[in-house]
Structures are given as C-alpha cells and as structure tokens.
Amino acid sequence: MQALLKRIGVDGVRYQEIFITSFDGDVLGLYDYLTEYENIDELNHLACLLSELSRDELEKFEAIIDAGHHTSSVKDLINLTYNLDCYDFYPDIEDEEALGRLYLQEYGAIPVPKALVNYIDYEAYGRDARINENGHFAPGGYVRGSGGNFAEVYHGVQDIPAEHKVFALPRLNIREQMAAYQDVIDRSSLEGDRRPPAKGKQEHDGR
C-alpha cells in the first residue's frame, strides 16, 4: 500500500488524500453502495469479514443488500456481516408462485387437502406472504426478516483489528522529503505564473 501511494504521489507532502475511481469484486452488487471517498481500512475490514463467510452466507448477504437493507455506509455493511441471522433466505425462490408453493407444500403454512393441491392459487398466496413479510426477490432467491434484533457490533475505525489495517502514508527518507517539498514549491510557482494579472495592473500597464 505504501509503495502504491508513493508511486501516485500521496506521500503526506505532495498530496495527503485519495479518492477511488472504481470498484470491482465477486460480491454481487456491493460496489453500488461504495463511494469514492471510502476509508481504505474500513474497506479492507469489510473484505476480510466477507472472505470468512460461507457460500450460503454470502448469498444471503447479497440478497439483503439487493433489497437495500443496511447499505447506507460501509459501517452498515460491516455490521450486516455480524447480523445475517436476522434474515431468512430461500435460494432459488424467484417469484410469488414459487414462494406460495414453498410455504404451502413444503412448510405446511396452511393444511391443504390433497384433493385441492392443484386448485390453490399459489401466486396469490405468495404475493400476500411477500407483502406481509416485506420480503424481497433477489437474483439468488427470496429474503425476509427473521424478527431478530440487529446488533451494532462495529462502531467505527477504532474497532478495526490491527491486522486488518493497511493504509499508511509512505515513509520518506530525507532526500525524498526534500524532493517532495521542492515539487510542491515548483508547482506553486507555476500556478502563480499562470494566474492573470490583477485588473488594476492591467489598466495601469495599458496606460
């Protein structure tokens, strides 16, 4: 990280801040909720937590954020990784009819006589269930709240374990420091030369 920052001039002298121009990754839709000024250590902490999830847990995480829950900040996303049990996820349930069949045929939400199995409007039942549960059909399946209490485990960067912290400005030796300061001075001089003369001076020179 320090080598990268040094290469792009973020050394604490020339520049002290960074912004991220794009994101990529294997977690479906995650980059839609990340902004250009995210904290690198928070992003790395989130990445470490996601890497520890099982495939099933990761699919549930993707479904929850697709529903737009707990996506307002990286802090929210981090806390979501600790609270996946607050949601139920049913893989491959992609529409209201499939949801209705799941609840009635597999889970027996309402006893249905065998003679009537083929006469049930499963789509209507699934639609009512989704509305009542405030559920969501995500690309990987159906997700709904389980009624559990969402706990705020992560409160801020002070909670990031030391082994997950990666951001640090480069350590410059004396020669590098002097070169950086000289670069700042040179750029300031160039910017001063490019500024147009003050209006009063222009009028005076014209006379």
mmCIF file of C-alpha atoms in Angstrom:
data_model
loop_
_atom_site.group_PDB
_atom_site.id
_atom_site.type_symbol
_atom_site.label_atom_id
_atom_site.label_comp_id
_atom_site.label_asym_id
_atom_site.label_seq_id
_atom_site.Cartn_x
_atom_site.Cartn_y
_atom_site.Cartn_z
ATOM 1 C CA MET A 1 0.000 0.000 0.000
ATOM 2 C CA GLN A 2 2.789 2.445 0.858
ATOM 3 C CA ALA A 3 4.597 1.641 -2.396
ATOM 4 C CA LEU A 4 1.408 2.326 -4.359
ATOM 5 C CA LEU A 5 0.765 5.618 -2.575
ATOM 6 C CA LYS A 6 4.341 6.741 -3.147
ATOM 7 C CA ARG A 7 4.013 5.945 -6.854
ATOM 8 C CA ILE A 8 0.953 8.194 -7.260
ATOM 9 C CA GLY A 9 2.421 10.980 -5.111
ATOM 10 C CA VAL A 10 0.264 10.550 -1.987
ATOM 11 C CA ASP A 11 3.138 10.958 0.444
ATOM 12 C CA GLY A 12 1.823 13.432 3.009
ATOM 13 C CA VAL A 13 3.695 16.291 1.298
ATOM 14 C CA ARG A 14 2.525 16.493 -2.314
ATOM 15 C CA TYR A 15 -0.906 15.030 -1.553
ATOM 16 C CA GLN A 16 -2.498 13.634 1.611
ATOM 17 C CA GLU A 17 -5.880 12.385 0.402
ATOM 18 C CA ILE A 18 -7.042 9.833 -2.142
ATOM 19 C CA PHE A 19 -10.268 9.018 -3.945
ATOM 20 C CA ILE A 20 -11.286 5.731 -5.540
ATOM 21 C CA THR A 21 -12.330 5.899 -9.182
ATOM 22 C CA SER A 22 -13.886 2.423 -9.486
ATOM 23 C CA PHE A 23 -14.636 -0.797 -7.625
ATOM 24 C CA ASP A 24 -14.759 -4.418 -8.694
ATOM 25 C CA GLY A 25 -15.301 -7.682 -6.869
ATOM 26 C CA ASP A 26 -17.105 -11.005 -6.629
ATOM 27 C CA VAL A 27 -19.875 -9.891 -4.231
ATOM 28 C CA LEU A 28 -22.902 -9.168 -6.393
ATOM 29 C CA GLY A 29 -23.963 -5.520 -6.277
ATOM 30 C CA LEU A 30 -21.639 -4.490 -3.446
ATOM 31 C CA TYR A 31 -19.828 -1.802 -5.431
ATOM 32 C CA ASP A 32 -23.150 0.004 -5.979
ATOM 33 C CA TYR A 33 -23.062 1.050 -2.324
ATOM 34 C CA LEU A 34 -19.448 2.239 -2.160
ATOM 35 C CA THR A 35 -18.338 5.825 -2.763
ATOM 36 C CA GLU A 36 -15.095 7.374 -3.988
ATOM 37 C CA TYR A 37 -14.065 8.623 -0.537
ATOM 38 C CA GLU A 38 -14.340 5.384 1.450
ATOM 39 C CA ASN A 39 -11.827 4.628 4.182
ATOM 40 C CA ILE A 40 -9.309 2.060 2.918
ATOM 41 C CA ASP A 41 -9.015 0.341 6.299
ATOM 42 C CA GLU A 42 -12.807 0.002 6.557
ATOM 43 C CA LEU A 43 -12.959 -1.465 3.061
ATOM 44 C CA ASN A 44 -10.246 -3.961 3.893
ATOM 45 C CA HIS A 45 -12.003 -4.899 7.161
ATOM 46 C CA LEU A 46 -15.236 -5.495 5.235
ATOM 47 C CA ALA A 47 -13.350 -7.576 2.660
ATOM 48 C CA CYS A 48 -11.792 -9.700 5.410
ATOM 49 C CA LEU A 49 -15.197 -10.301 7.034
ATOM 50 C CA LEU A 50 -16.777 -11.238 3.709
ATOM 51 C CA SER A 51 -13.941 -13.655 2.965
ATOM 52 C CA GLU A 52 -14.808 -15.532 6.169
ATOM 53 C CA LEU A 53 -18.452 -16.117 5.159
ATOM 54 C CA SER A 54 -19.598 -19.437 3.760
ATOM 55 C CA ARG A 55 -21.065 -19.574 0.253
ATOM 56 C CA ASP A 56 -24.599 -19.735 1.707
ATOM 57 C CA GLU A 57 -23.940 -16.773 3.996
ATOM 58 C CA LEU A 58 -22.507 -14.765 1.136
ATOM 59 C CA GLU A 59 -25.590 -15.438 -0.995
ATOM 60 C CA LYS A 60 -27.764 -14.240 1.874
ATOM 61 C CA PHE A 61 -25.616 -11.103 2.240
ATOM 62 C CA GLU A 62 -26.001 -10.396 -1.496
ATOM 63 C CA ALA A 63 -29.785 -10.818 -1.288
ATOM 64 C CA ILE A 64 -30.070 -8.472 1.704
ATOM 65 C CA ILE A 65 -28.083 -5.672 0.086
ATOM 66 C CA ASP A 66 -30.030 -6.188 -3.147
ATOM 67 C CA ALA A 67 -33.100 -5.401 -1.042
ATOM 68 C CA GLY A 68 -31.351 -2.170 0.009
ATOM 69 C CA HIS A 69 -31.103 -3.073 3.682
ATOM 70 C CA HIS A 70 -28.143 -1.785 5.743
ATOM 71 C CA THR A 71 -26.402 -0.274 2.734
ATOM 72 C CA SER A 72 -26.111 3.410 3.686
ATOM 73 C CA SER A 73 -22.416 3.142 4.610
ATOM 74 C CA VAL A 74 -19.506 0.716 4.890
ATOM 75 C CA LYS A 75 -20.218 0.718 8.630
ATOM 76 C CA ASP A 76 -23.722 -0.631 7.896
ATOM 77 C CA LEU A 77 -22.333 -3.286 5.566
ATOM 78 C CA ILE A 78 -19.793 -4.388 8.173
ATOM 79 C CA ASN A 79 -22.496 -4.691 10.828
ATOM 80 C CA LEU A 80 -24.635 -6.689 8.403
ATOM 81 C CA THR A 81 -21.959 -9.400 8.250
ATOM 82 C CA TYR A 82 -22.445 -9.873 12.005
ATOM 83 C CA ASN A 83 -26.256 -9.967 11.793
ATOM 84 C CA LEU A 84 -27.100 -12.333 8.953
ATOM 85 C CA ASP A 85 -29.199 -14.410 11.335
ATOM 86 C CA CYS A 86 -31.680 -11.508 11.397
ATOM 87 C CA TYR A 87 -32.785 -12.659 7.929
ATOM 88 C CA ASP A 88 -34.158 -15.828 6.333
ATOM 89 C CA PHE A 89 -33.035 -16.668 2.825
ATOM 90 C CA TYR A 90 -34.625 -19.189 0.473
ATOM 91 C CA PRO A 91 -32.338 -19.935 -2.510
ATOM 92 C CA ASP A 92 -33.845 -20.291 -5.991
ATOM 93 C CA ILE A 93 -37.243 -18.884 -4.955
ATOM 94 C CA GLU A 94 -37.597 -16.287 -7.706
ATOM 95 C CA ASP A 95 -41.294 -15.428 -7.891
ATOM 96 C CA GLU A 96 -44.521 -15.349 -5.902
ATOM 97 C CA GLU A 97 -45.821 -18.676 -7.195
ATOM 98 C CA ALA A 98 -42.651 -20.467 -6.121
ATOM 99 C CA LEU A 99 -42.889 -18.761 -2.727
ATOM 100 C CA GLY A 100 -46.502 -19.830 -2.316
ATOM 101 C CA ARG A 101 -45.663 -23.452 -3.168
ATOM 102 C CA LEU A 102 -42.732 -23.404 -0.745
ATOM 103 C CA TYR A 103 -44.861 -22.191 2.148
ATOM 104 C CA LEU A 104 -47.888 -24.389 1.471
ATOM 105 C CA GLN A 105 -46.415 -27.605 0.097
ATOM 106 C CA GLU A 106 -43.064 -27.834 1.897
ATOM 107 C CA TYR A 107 -43.594 -25.874 5.109
ATOM 108 C CA GLY A 108 -47.306 -26.555 5.532
ATOM 109 C CA ALA A 109 -48.175 -22.980 6.462
ATOM 110 C CA ILE A 110 -51.840 -23.913 5.979
ATOM 111 C CA PRO A 111 -53.087 -27.515 5.842
ATOM 112 C CA VAL A 112 -54.210 -28.247 2.281
ATOM 113 C CA PRO A 113 -56.214 -31.406 1.479
ATOM 114 C CA LYS A 114 -54.562 -33.466 -1.256
ATOM 115 C CA ALA A 115 -57.638 -33.152 -3.411
ATOM 116 C CA LEU A 116 -57.200 -29.368 -3.525
ATOM 117 C CA VAL A 117 -53.442 -29.180 -4.101
ATOM 118 C CA ASN A 118 -53.866 -28.456 -7.797
ATOM 119 C CA TYR A 119 -56.579 -25.842 -7.251
ATOM 120 C CA ILE A 120 -54.665 -23.455 -4.983
ATOM 121 C CA ASP A 121 -53.702 -20.024 -6.303
ATOM 122 C CA TYR A 122 -50.093 -20.262 -5.134
ATOM 123 C CA GLU A 123 -49.136 -16.995 -6.784
ATOM 124 C CA ALA A 124 -51.778 -15.046 -4.857
ATOM 125 C CA TYR A 125 -50.752 -16.695 -1.598
ATOM 126 C CA GLY A 126 -47.088 -15.964 -2.275
ATOM 127 C CA ARG A 127 -47.886 -12.356 -3.142
ATOM 128 C CA ASP A 128 -49.768 -11.834 0.129
ATOM 129 C CA ALA A 129 -46.940 -13.506 2.061
ATOM 130 C CA ARG A 130 -44.298 -11.299 0.444
ATOM 131 C CA ILE A 131 -46.270 -8.133 1.177
ATOM 132 C CA ASN A 132 -46.988 -9.107 4.789
ATOM 133 C CA GLU A 133 -43.357 -10.087 5.408
ATOM 134 C CA ASN A 134 -41.901 -7.161 3.471
ATOM 135 C CA GLY A 135 -39.858 -9.779 1.619
ATOM 136 C CA HIS A 136 -37.728 -9.318 -1.478
ATOM 137 C CA PHE A 137 -36.904 -11.400 -4.545
ATOM 138 C CA ALA A 138 -33.175 -11.046 -5.155
ATOM 139 C CA PRO A 139 -31.188 -12.575 -8.054
ATOM 140 C CA GLY A 140 -30.294 -15.583 -5.909
ATOM 141 C CA GLY A 141 -33.571 -16.187 -4.086
ATOM 142 C CA TYR A 142 -36.083 -14.770 -1.609
ATOM 143 C CA VAL A 143 -35.073 -12.919 1.557
ATOM 144 C CA ARG A 144 -37.123 -11.727 4.516
ATOM 145 C CA GLY A 145 -36.515 -10.505 8.040
ATOM 146 C CA SER A 146 -36.476 -13.219 10.685
ATOM 147 C CA GLY A 147 -37.508 -10.941 13.528
ATOM 148 C CA GLY A 148 -34.110 -10.981 15.227
ATOM 149 C CA ASN A 149 -32.611 -7.895 16.858
ATOM 150 C CA PHE A 150 -29.983 -6.218 14.695
ATOM 151 C CA ALA A 151 -26.950 -5.502 16.898
ATOM 152 C CA GLU A 152 -24.401 -2.777 16.175
ATOM 153 C CA VAL A 153 -21.110 -4.595 16.687
ATOM 154 C CA TYR A 154 -18.916 -2.243 14.673
ATOM 155 C CA HIS A 155 -18.962 1.433 15.721
ATOM 156 C CA GLY A 156 -16.105 2.942 13.730
ATOM 157 C CA VAL A 157 -12.484 2.683 12.634
ATOM 158 C CA GLN A 158 -11.382 2.267 16.252
ATOM 159 C CA ASP A 159 -12.948 -1.218 16.133
ATOM 160 C CA ILE A 160 -10.867 -2.409 13.179
ATOM 161 C CA PRO A 161 -8.337 -5.082 14.244
ATOM 162 C CA ALA A 162 -4.727 -4.090 13.713
ATOM 163 C CA GLU A 163 -4.197 -6.963 11.269
ATOM 164 C CA HIS A 164 -6.934 -5.538 9.010
ATOM 165 C CA LYS A 165 -5.426 -2.039 8.824
ATOM 166 C CA VAL A 166 -3.445 -1.482 5.641
ATOM 167 C CA PHE A 167 -3.481 2.248 4.937
ATOM 168 C CA ALA A 168 -0.389 4.268 5.839
ATOM 169 C CA LEU A 169 1.345 7.173 4.151
ATOM 170 C CA PRO A 170 4.781 6.273 2.779
ATOM 171 C CA ARG A 171 7.818 6.817 4.984
ATOM 172 C CA LEU A 172 10.113 9.166 3.071
ATOM 173 C CA ASN A 173 13.826 9.440 3.632
ATOM 174 C CA ILE A 174 15.435 12.897 3.783
ATOM 175 C CA ARG A 175 16.196 13.014 0.077
ATOM 176 C CA GLU A 176 12.631 12.008 -0.833
ATOM 177 C CA GLN A 177 11.205 14.585 1.578
ATOM 178 C CA MET A 178 13.316 17.355 0.067
ATOM 179 C CA ALA A 179 12.289 16.301 -3.468
ATOM 180 C CA ALA A 180 8.615 16.303 -2.443
ATOM 181 C CA TYR A 181 8.829 19.782 -0.886
ATOM 182 C CA GLN A 182 10.668 21.085 -3.951
ATOM 183 C CA ASP A 183 7.948 19.662 -6.185
ATOM 184 C CA VAL A 184 5.279 21.476 -4.149
ATOM 185 C CA ILE A 185 7.264 24.735 -4.406
ATOM 186 C CA ASP A 186 7.738 24.332 -8.156
ATOM 187 C CA ARG A 187 4.057 23.638 -8.739
ATOM 188 C CA SER A 188 3.066 26.645 -6.617
ATOM 189 C CA SER A 189 5.349 28.853 -8.692
ATOM 190 C CA LEU A 190 3.896 27.564 -11.944
ATOM 191 C CA GLU A 191 0.355 28.145 -10.712
ATOM 192 C CA GLY A 192 1.339 31.690 -9.738
ATOM 193 C CA ASP A 193 2.735 32.337 -13.211
ATOM 194 C CA ARG A 194 -0.477 31.129 -14.832
ATOM 195 C CA ARG A 195 -2.700 33.499 -12.852
ATOM 196 C CA PRO A 196 -3.899 36.532 -14.898
ATOM 197 C CA PRO A 197 -2.661 39.932 -13.734
ATOM 198 C CA ALA A 198 -4.890 41.836 -11.353
ATOM 199 C CA LYS A 199 -7.378 44.140 -13.059
ATOM 200 C CA GLY A 200 -5.761 47.284 -11.667
ATOM 201 C CA LYS A 201 -2.319 46.284 -13.010
ATOM 202 C CA GLN A 202 -3.778 45.566 -16.456
ATOM 203 C CA GLU A 203 -5.268 49.061 -16.622
ATOM 204 C CA HIS A 204 -2.018 50.645 -15.417
ATOM 205 C CA ASP A 205 0.040 48.744 -17.998
ATOM 206 C CA GLY A 206 -2.395 49.808 -20.709
ATOM 207 C CA ARG A 207 -1.793 53.455 -19.955
#
